[in-house]
XYZ file of C-alpha atoms in Angstrom:
585
model
C 59.075 40.418 -11.268
C 55.580 41.200 -12.488
C 53.293 44.144 -13.077
C 49.917 44.854 -11.415
C 48.721 47.600 -13.782
C 49.499 46.535 -17.328
C 46.711 48.826 -18.473
C 49.193 51.694 -18.097
C 51.485 50.171 -20.752
C 50.081 52.675 -23.248
C 52.414 55.259 -21.706
C 55.289 53.627 -23.666
C 54.201 55.894 -26.523
C 56.085 58.778 -24.888
C 59.629 57.322 -25.101
C 58.800 56.137 -28.642
C 57.870 59.690 -29.572
C 61.180 60.983 -28.227
C 63.025 58.290 -30.175
C 61.320 59.267 -33.422
C 62.111 62.883 -32.750
C 65.840 62.123 -32.542
C 65.652 60.020 -35.709
C 64.307 62.800 -37.872
C 65.609 65.996 -36.380
C 68.178 67.950 -38.346
C 71.759 67.974 -37.071
C 74.591 70.175 -38.316
C 78.295 69.995 -37.554
C 80.912 72.615 -38.368
C 83.858 71.047 -40.289
C 87.036 72.439 -41.933
C 87.392 70.891 -45.392
C 90.712 71.434 -47.211
C 89.505 70.088 -50.515
C 86.235 69.590 -52.301
C 87.254 65.988 -52.760
C 87.129 65.442 -49.001
C 83.866 67.376 -48.817
C 82.126 64.999 -51.214
C 83.517 61.969 -49.342
C 82.267 63.313 -46.013
C 78.769 63.903 -47.365
C 78.643 60.328 -48.691
C 79.458 58.941 -45.271
C 76.636 60.961 -43.639
C 74.107 59.790 -46.222
C 74.980 56.124 -45.655
C 73.569 56.055 -42.066
C 71.637 59.298 -41.398
C 69.415 57.838 -38.635
C 72.270 56.363 -36.666
C 74.182 59.632 -36.907
C 71.305 61.351 -35.122
C 71.871 59.109 -32.116
C 75.654 59.378 -31.953
C 77.405 61.688 -29.515
C 74.111 62.782 -27.839
C 74.135 62.211 -24.054
C 70.940 64.189 -23.564
C 68.971 61.678 -25.652
C 70.064 58.699 -23.568
C 69.237 60.471 -20.322
C 65.750 61.391 -21.521
C 65.015 57.883 -22.785
C 66.186 56.312 -19.539
C 64.013 58.644 -17.436
C 60.917 58.044 -19.587
C 61.368 54.257 -19.557
C 61.712 54.229 -15.791
C 58.536 56.318 -15.468
C 56.682 53.785 -17.630
C 57.933 50.987 -15.354
C 56.674 52.850 -12.258
C 53.243 53.367 -13.833
C 53.026 49.617 -14.507
C 53.264 49.073 -10.710
C 56.022 46.433 -10.638
C 56.180 43.845 -7.888
C 58.234 40.890 -6.817
C 56.834 37.676 -5.481
C 57.243 36.922 -1.797
C 56.577 33.760 0.159
C 54.209 33.879 3.094
C 51.468 32.088 4.945
C 48.419 31.558 2.766
C 45.580 33.710 4.000
C 43.272 32.580 1.221
C 40.197 34.767 1.027
C 40.372 37.706 3.466
C 37.035 38.954 4.838
C 36.465 42.110 6.905
C 33.346 41.994 9.121
C 32.751 45.582 10.215
C 30.592 46.460 13.223
C 28.690 49.637 12.220
C 26.697 50.043 15.445
C 26.579 53.326 17.352
C 29.042 52.164 20.030
C 31.835 52.393 17.431
C 31.818 56.145 18.131
C 33.035 55.565 21.678
C 36.512 56.970 22.260
C 39.367 54.826 23.495
C 42.768 56.360 24.239
C 41.852 59.621 22.464
C 40.610 57.914 19.277
C 37.204 56.518 18.394
C 36.946 52.770 17.989
C 35.645 53.417 14.468
C 38.697 55.393 13.341
C 41.046 52.852 14.909
C 39.359 49.970 13.091
C 39.368 51.772 9.735
C 43.109 52.454 10.041
C 43.708 48.792 10.886
C 41.635 47.672 7.885
C 43.643 49.881 5.539
C 46.882 48.479 6.971
C 45.733 44.880 6.444
C 44.547 45.692 2.911
C 48.012 47.037 2.040
C 49.718 43.975 3.497
C 47.498 41.686 1.415
C 47.724 43.588 -1.823
C 46.818 41.365 -4.755
C 44.825 38.914 -2.604
C 40.995 38.717 -2.736
C 39.306 40.796 -0.009
C 35.594 41.046 0.871
C 33.916 43.577 3.188
C 30.715 42.807 5.146
C 28.852 45.260 7.418
C 26.690 44.154 10.344
C 23.036 44.867 11.131
C 19.652 43.152 11.064
C 20.533 42.264 7.483
C 24.319 41.934 6.924
C 25.450 43.680 3.740
C 28.175 42.544 1.330
C 29.908 45.711 0.099
C 32.894 44.168 -1.719
C 33.215 40.589 -2.947
C 36.690 39.086 -3.512
C 38.167 42.337 -4.793
C 41.892 42.388 -5.654
C 42.229 46.033 -6.730
C 43.810 47.886 -3.816
C 42.347 51.245 -4.856
C 38.780 49.893 -4.847
C 39.261 48.338 -1.410
C 40.795 51.508 0.028
C 37.919 53.595 -1.384
C 35.291 51.280 0.147
C 37.006 51.418 3.544
C 37.094 55.228 3.447
C 33.370 55.395 2.569
C 32.263 53.139 5.442
C 29.813 54.875 7.799
C 28.308 54.060 11.182
C 24.645 53.012 10.819
C 23.774 53.224 14.585
C 21.905 49.918 14.203
C 22.493 47.010 16.602
C 25.253 44.811 15.207
C 23.526 41.376 15.444
C 26.980 39.797 15.206
C 25.566 36.254 15.292
C 23.822 36.904 11.968
C 27.006 38.306 10.447
C 28.974 35.227 11.523
C 26.394 32.874 10.007
C 26.434 34.967 6.831
C 30.227 34.596 6.608
C 29.999 30.827 7.042
C 27.473 30.523 4.223
C 29.539 32.906 2.101
C 32.904 31.146 2.235
C 31.525 27.569 2.063
C 34.494 25.156 2.153
C 37.177 27.527 0.853
C 39.924 28.700 3.253
C 39.271 32.184 4.594
C 40.880 34.624 6.987
C 38.067 36.545 8.712
C 38.796 39.752 10.642
C 35.968 41.030 12.865
C 36.196 44.677 13.935
C 33.983 45.384 16.963
C 34.121 46.626 20.559
C 33.828 43.188 22.214
C 32.845 39.701 21.107
C 32.385 36.682 23.366
C 34.369 33.592 22.411
C 31.209 31.533 22.917
C 29.927 32.919 19.593
C 32.257 30.397 17.944
C 30.810 27.144 19.203
C 31.935 24.958 16.300
C 35.542 24.539 15.208
C 36.224 25.138 11.530
C 39.551 24.127 10.047
C 39.077 26.266 6.930
C 38.303 29.591 8.655
C 40.591 31.676 10.834
C 38.582 34.073 13.033
C 40.510 37.183 14.091
C 38.605 39.439 16.508
C 39.836 43.034 16.866
C 38.279 44.541 19.997
C 38.506 47.699 22.089
C 41.049 46.870 24.772
C 40.659 49.869 27.114
C 37.702 50.479 29.482
C 35.444 53.360 28.442
C 33.761 55.830 30.784
C 30.118 56.142 29.774
C 27.089 57.841 31.295
C 23.906 57.016 29.425
C 20.267 58.151 29.247
C 18.746 54.701 29.666
C 15.087 55.759 29.466
C 13.200 58.970 28.807
C 9.418 59.232 29.083
C 6.762 61.897 29.508
C 3.005 62.128 30.017
C 0.458 64.896 29.731
C -1.254 66.018 32.929
C -3.639 68.778 33.917
C -0.649 70.819 35.130
C 1.390 70.362 31.958
C 3.808 67.642 30.969
C 5.727 65.457 33.392
C 8.959 63.738 32.378
C 11.240 61.128 33.931
C 14.849 60.520 32.881
C 16.682 57.362 33.938
C 20.469 57.595 33.713
C 23.093 54.922 34.278
C 26.792 55.242 35.077
C 28.819 52.441 33.447
C 32.220 53.750 34.493
C 34.235 52.913 37.609
C 34.142 56.476 38.975
C 31.450 58.924 40.111
C 30.323 61.479 37.494
C 28.610 64.866 37.679
C 26.571 66.564 35.019
C 23.427 68.457 34.011
C 20.254 67.201 32.340
C 18.487 69.764 30.143
C 14.928 69.318 28.884
C 14.431 71.164 25.589
C 11.716 71.931 23.094
C 13.294 70.356 19.964
C 11.162 72.452 17.622
C 12.522 75.744 18.953
C 15.654 74.702 20.843
C 14.474 76.460 24.037
C 15.492 74.968 27.400
C 12.350 74.403 29.475
C 13.996 72.748 32.521
C 17.368 71.573 33.791
C 18.683 69.679 36.773
C 22.160 68.907 38.121
C 23.028 65.397 39.207
C 25.825 63.328 40.710
C 25.836 59.576 40.256
C 28.072 56.937 41.776
C 30.012 54.369 39.787
C 27.971 51.479 38.357
C 24.717 53.032 39.645
C 21.411 54.161 38.118
C 19.376 57.233 39.009
C 15.922 58.685 38.251
C 15.401 62.404 37.622
C 11.865 63.802 37.449
C 10.631 67.028 35.849
C 7.150 68.381 36.587
C 4.951 71.193 35.297
C 6.670 71.316 31.924
C 4.996 73.259 29.074
C 2.402 71.225 27.102
C 4.712 70.569 24.146
C 4.308 68.076 21.332
C 7.886 66.781 21.654
C 10.649 66.852 24.255
C 14.405 66.277 24.137
C 16.604 65.322 27.080
C 20.222 66.349 26.660
C 22.958 65.409 29.112
C 26.017 67.627 29.576
C 28.719 65.345 30.972
C 32.321 64.448 30.244
C 32.414 60.819 29.104
C 33.839 58.814 26.189
C 30.574 58.088 24.360
C 28.226 60.894 23.301
C 25.626 59.075 21.163
C 23.545 58.035 24.206
C 23.642 61.483 25.852
C 20.584 62.734 23.907
C 17.062 61.278 23.652
C 13.856 62.619 22.072
C 10.235 61.576 22.509
C 6.830 62.537 21.117
C 3.874 63.038 23.407
C 0.989 61.386 21.607
C -2.072 59.367 22.415
C -1.461 56.135 20.535
C -4.065 53.475 21.230
C -3.307 49.762 21.118
C -6.748 48.428 22.113
C -10.076 48.023 20.349
C -13.555 47.267 21.712
C -15.938 45.751 19.172
C -19.718 45.913 19.520
C -20.975 42.453 20.394
C -23.740 42.858 17.781
C -21.274 43.024 14.887
C -20.132 40.025 12.836
C -17.450 37.827 14.414
C -15.167 38.389 11.407
C -14.850 42.053 12.388
C -13.286 41.095 15.706
C -11.008 38.576 13.950
C -9.762 41.279 11.581
C -8.778 43.552 14.471
C -7.007 40.682 16.209
C -5.067 40.065 12.987
C -3.496 43.549 13.184
C -2.112 42.839 16.688
C -4.568 44.880 18.760
C -5.934 43.850 22.149
C -9.575 43.227 21.199
C -12.567 42.828 23.489
C -16.300 42.626 22.845
C -18.786 44.762 24.729
C -22.210 46.324 24.875
C -23.000 50.042 24.933
C -21.972 50.487 28.570
C -18.544 48.893 28.064
C -17.906 50.913 24.915
C -18.811 54.180 26.653
C -16.424 53.396 29.493
C -13.534 52.572 27.150
C -14.090 55.080 24.342
C -11.215 57.374 25.408
C -8.669 54.569 25.738
C -9.641 52.208 22.914
C -10.867 52.249 19.327
C -14.647 51.840 19.363
C -16.103 49.689 16.563
C -19.888 49.732 16.468
C -23.022 50.346 14.407
C -24.508 52.680 17.022
C -24.768 56.111 15.369
C -24.977 57.858 18.758
C -21.224 57.291 19.298
C -20.498 59.765 16.482
C -21.444 62.479 18.973
C -19.893 60.985 22.098
C -16.396 61.564 23.416
C -13.471 63.238 21.667
C -11.950 60.240 19.875
C -13.040 59.157 16.369
C -14.693 55.738 15.962
C -15.201 53.114 13.243
C -18.896 52.801 12.379
C -19.877 49.660 10.463
C -23.518 49.873 9.370
C -26.243 52.003 10.958
C -28.818 51.201 13.622
C -31.099 54.135 12.754
C -31.771 53.510 9.043
C -32.737 50.700 6.688
C -30.464 49.453 3.935
C -31.262 49.835 0.240
C -30.091 47.701 -2.732
C -26.892 48.853 -4.440
C -25.350 47.976 -7.795
C -22.041 48.662 -9.477
C -18.320 48.380 -8.774
C -16.617 49.885 -5.742
C -14.666 53.029 -6.637
C -12.256 54.694 -4.184
C -10.605 58.084 -3.892
C -6.886 58.706 -3.459
C -6.785 58.355 0.335
C -4.373 56.680 2.810
C -7.130 54.211 3.770
C -6.754 52.548 0.378
C -2.983 52.735 -0.042
C -2.774 48.993 0.764
C -6.371 47.813 0.374
C -7.790 47.362 -3.150
C -11.606 47.285 -3.061
C -12.224 46.976 -6.807
C -13.274 43.301 -6.589
C -15.532 43.665 -3.503
C -19.236 42.919 -4.000
C -21.759 45.048 -2.071
C -25.449 44.101 -2.169
C -26.910 46.838 0.039
C -25.891 50.158 1.580
C -27.331 52.514 4.175
C -28.144 56.165 3.510
C -25.103 58.431 3.715
C -24.379 61.130 6.300
C -24.742 64.731 5.254
C -21.555 66.849 5.377
C -19.366 63.734 5.591
C -16.638 63.260 2.979
C -17.273 60.291 0.684
C -14.161 58.160 0.195
C -15.649 55.181 -1.685
C -18.827 54.556 -3.675
C -20.861 51.606 -4.951
C -22.245 52.712 -8.285
C -23.596 56.178 -7.500
C -24.145 55.522 -3.758
C -21.653 56.351 -0.959
C -20.012 53.295 0.617
C -17.279 54.671 2.942
C -17.300 58.147 4.493
C -15.211 60.186 6.917
C -16.418 62.856 9.344
C -14.641 66.105 10.153
C -13.629 64.611 13.517
C -12.013 61.677 11.729
C -14.703 59.016 12.218
C -14.647 56.321 9.524
C -18.089 55.113 8.406
C -18.775 51.938 6.373
C -22.354 52.236 5.111
C -22.997 48.510 4.985
C -23.101 45.508 7.292
C -20.534 42.783 6.726
C -23.380 40.362 5.985
C -24.343 42.548 2.992
C -20.904 42.169 1.299
C -18.279 39.552 0.552
C -15.573 41.922 1.761
C -14.474 39.835 4.828
C -13.528 37.056 2.395
C -11.010 39.284 0.596
C -7.431 39.943 1.673
C -8.139 43.669 1.435
C -10.374 43.609 4.530
C -7.663 43.127 7.229
C -5.461 45.580 5.280
C -8.244 48.156 5.422
C -8.714 47.471 9.134
C -4.977 48.059 9.713
C -5.124 51.357 7.807
C -8.201 52.398 9.803
C -6.529 51.622 13.141
C -3.498 53.677 12.069
C -5.755 56.669 11.408
C -7.978 56.216 14.469
C -5.481 55.014 17.040
C -2.477 57.222 16.289
C -1.834 60.869 16.800
C -2.410 62.531 13.446
C 0.700 64.606 13.942
C 2.983 61.682 14.823
C 4.291 58.566 13.080
C 5.664 57.180 16.328
C 9.112 56.011 17.436
C 11.558 53.931 15.421
C 14.951 52.341 15.893
C 17.753 53.148 13.405
C 16.973 51.742 9.929
C 13.847 49.984 11.215
C 11.499 48.738 8.497
C 7.801 49.190 9.176
C 4.562 49.706 7.284
C 3.452 53.343 7.563
C 0.216 54.804 6.281
C 0.908 57.351 3.531
C -0.974 59.173 0.818
C -0.741 58.644 -2.921
C 2.408 60.753 -3.289
C 4.387 58.854 -0.646
C 6.473 60.506 2.080
C 9.428 62.873 2.069
C 11.625 62.868 5.175
C 13.413 65.930 6.553
C 15.327 66.819 9.688
C 13.984 69.503 12.016
C 16.348 71.915 10.239
C 14.619 71.160 6.902
C 17.513 69.102 5.550
C 16.293 66.514 3.055
C 16.877 62.900 4.136
C 15.073 60.571 1.717
C 11.754 59.756 0.045
C 9.411 56.813 0.530
C 7.439 56.023 -2.609
C 3.828 54.904 -2.525
C 3.615 51.206 -1.700
C 7.236 51.057 -0.515
C 8.208 49.938 2.946
C 9.176 52.728 5.315
C 12.818 52.571 6.422
C 13.749 54.890 9.285
C 16.916 57.031 9.051
C 20.019 55.654 10.730
C 20.948 58.655 12.884
C 18.918 59.091 16.116
C 16.887 62.262 16.444
C 13.594 63.937 15.596
C 12.402 64.088 11.957
C 9.568 65.473 9.840
C 7.577 63.361 7.371
C 5.746 65.297 4.643
C 2.742 63.663 2.976
C 1.744 66.335 0.483
C 0.768 69.288 2.655
C 0.405 67.134 5.807
C 3.307 67.039 8.256
C 4.001 64.367 10.856
C 6.833 63.986 13.347
C 8.649 60.827 14.291
C 11.682 59.932 16.379
C 14.598 57.587 15.831
C 15.878 56.224 19.142
C 18.935 54.177 20.011
C 18.277 50.586 20.978
C 19.036 49.709 24.597
C 21.939 47.496 23.551
C 23.646 50.539 21.995
C 23.605 52.384 25.326
C 26.138 49.983 26.824
C 29.750 50.162 25.645
C 31.813 47.013 26.114
C 35.514 46.252 25.795
C 37.569 43.095 25.609
C 40.757 41.515 24.349
C 41.530 40.644 20.749
C 42.027 36.985 19.914
C 42.230 34.395 17.128
C 40.185 31.204 16.779
C 40.345 28.502 14.117
C 43.040 27.737 11.568
C 46.388 28.908 12.986
C 48.648 31.017 10.843
C 51.634 28.727 11.367
C 49.708 25.786 9.969
C 48.754 27.545 6.760
C 50.242 26.606 3.408
C 52.966 28.679 1.847
C 51.919 30.877 -1.084
C 53.350 33.568 -3.283
C 52.313 37.120 -2.464
C 53.083 40.510 -4.018
C 55.459 43.176 -2.766
C 55.445 46.457 -4.677
C 58.873 47.762 -5.785
C 57.844 50.802 -7.837
C 59.184 53.161 -5.187
C 62.742 51.901 -5.890
C 62.754 53.646 -9.293
C 61.815 57.085 -7.947
C 65.357 58.064 -6.885
C 67.021 56.995 -10.203
C 64.443 59.037 -12.114
C 65.224 62.109 -10.033
C 68.973 61.597 -10.576
C 68.467 61.262 -14.338
C 66.437 64.464 -14.447
C 69.203 66.224 -12.518
C 71.782 64.901 -14.987
C 69.693 66.132 -17.951
C 69.574 69.591 -16.454
C 73.371 69.586 -15.976
C 74.015 68.464 -19.578
C 71.818 71.218 -20.962
C 73.452 73.791 -18.673
C 76.974 72.934 -19.814
C 76.455 72.269 -23.543
C 73.326 74.227 -24.312
C 70.950 73.114 -27.073
C 72.626 71.840 -30.297
C 72.582 74.011 -33.399
């Protein structure tokens, strides 16, 4: 027999305290003495062994000591060794994708897997256990932990991240993690193809725990909307993945107010897809499609979109330096070169980059003006100084040399200067003006130039009130001011903060969010990936090292519960002794 929690051995102080109490407490006995001679003899006998006399003829003492000692043994968590198949290192690979919220037989797959993990952790008490969660980047939550309380706490705190599982990455991570040591890997997911395990491994036993029952699911596969002269138009594509026809209602809502702006009933056959269109909707900034249907998976029954005017193309004036076009190609835009006529034709659908000042008054979209065709340049001296502006959150212009600049525009905000002369300005419409030709600077030779171009395209090509659409926990560069971003739900619940210079990480839960940059507010959506709109099921299986071929090893079996009944019986006996005899004089 052994003990798992020797740290609790300090509790032995309590029976020792009781023992000392019985050593030194006073005890009196009534005696009839016929002679003083016998009285003196009796007193001598008591003085010979006073401590032992305190322990004699005292049943209550023995009962109390026995109860306290048994309690100390229970607190030490005793165990006996048991023989069993060697599992080696046990690893839990936990699928945290959104489909884990699908219900199977009245219970979500997630809850079923967590209960199974806790059961396995109890069975393998005292053995090393690790926990890995899936995702684009698998995470190691617990590494070879033997404390059952720590493992149970980690299992209880596991949460669904809604991110695609990328199970192939998790499997490769496990292989690199265990190296050549024997391991018993348990994968908790909805379904995993056996073909994922292409190579046999004698040291690893793969145990896949899947969802065995088919799940009825009706999903919003796609949701899109465009602005028209008669308001917004939306299209919802739904898919029925179950083996029976389903009926329901699609509601189109304004997510900012919660008002229903349109609804439509539908009936869809088994294993079919259907398109529902909505016309003449109010000209709203955002729309939410919500499906009211009885199925086993609710995460894909809601979808939100933002109606913006993001631009992914740029047209560069053919008179500008070739490096300007190269910089725009480097930020993944579709770039073309053109003369005035081509730029005028494309100014509403592409970012115009030119030195023609007349475009500052044409169209409704802001442009990027590099140089001026109506003024002459003048010599400039001094370092480049910038204001606190999102344009320079990534681009550092302090080491850029500028030989000449053009005269500045009146009533434009100056964002950067060369000495005492304006270098970069911004109009009230949002136009960005660089008051120098690229030939007059060494800027294209610096790494800050493509970074500045990316920041400029984010300001010019995106809706100022929108950050765009993200997938759960997607990492992406986002243009932000000097104070960073603070993220909130539409109900003003704080989510997280993104510090200046940090990479933006989208929230895990799908929905519509607010991003606060100082006093500026932008909206963005988090949308489920298409793979998370399909719920799969399959059988559980084992691949690799068979349990019957494993080596025998000694495990732990807790026996503390055996002492509970004797302790209760001892306490009952103490109560009976005190009831019959009362407390001694």
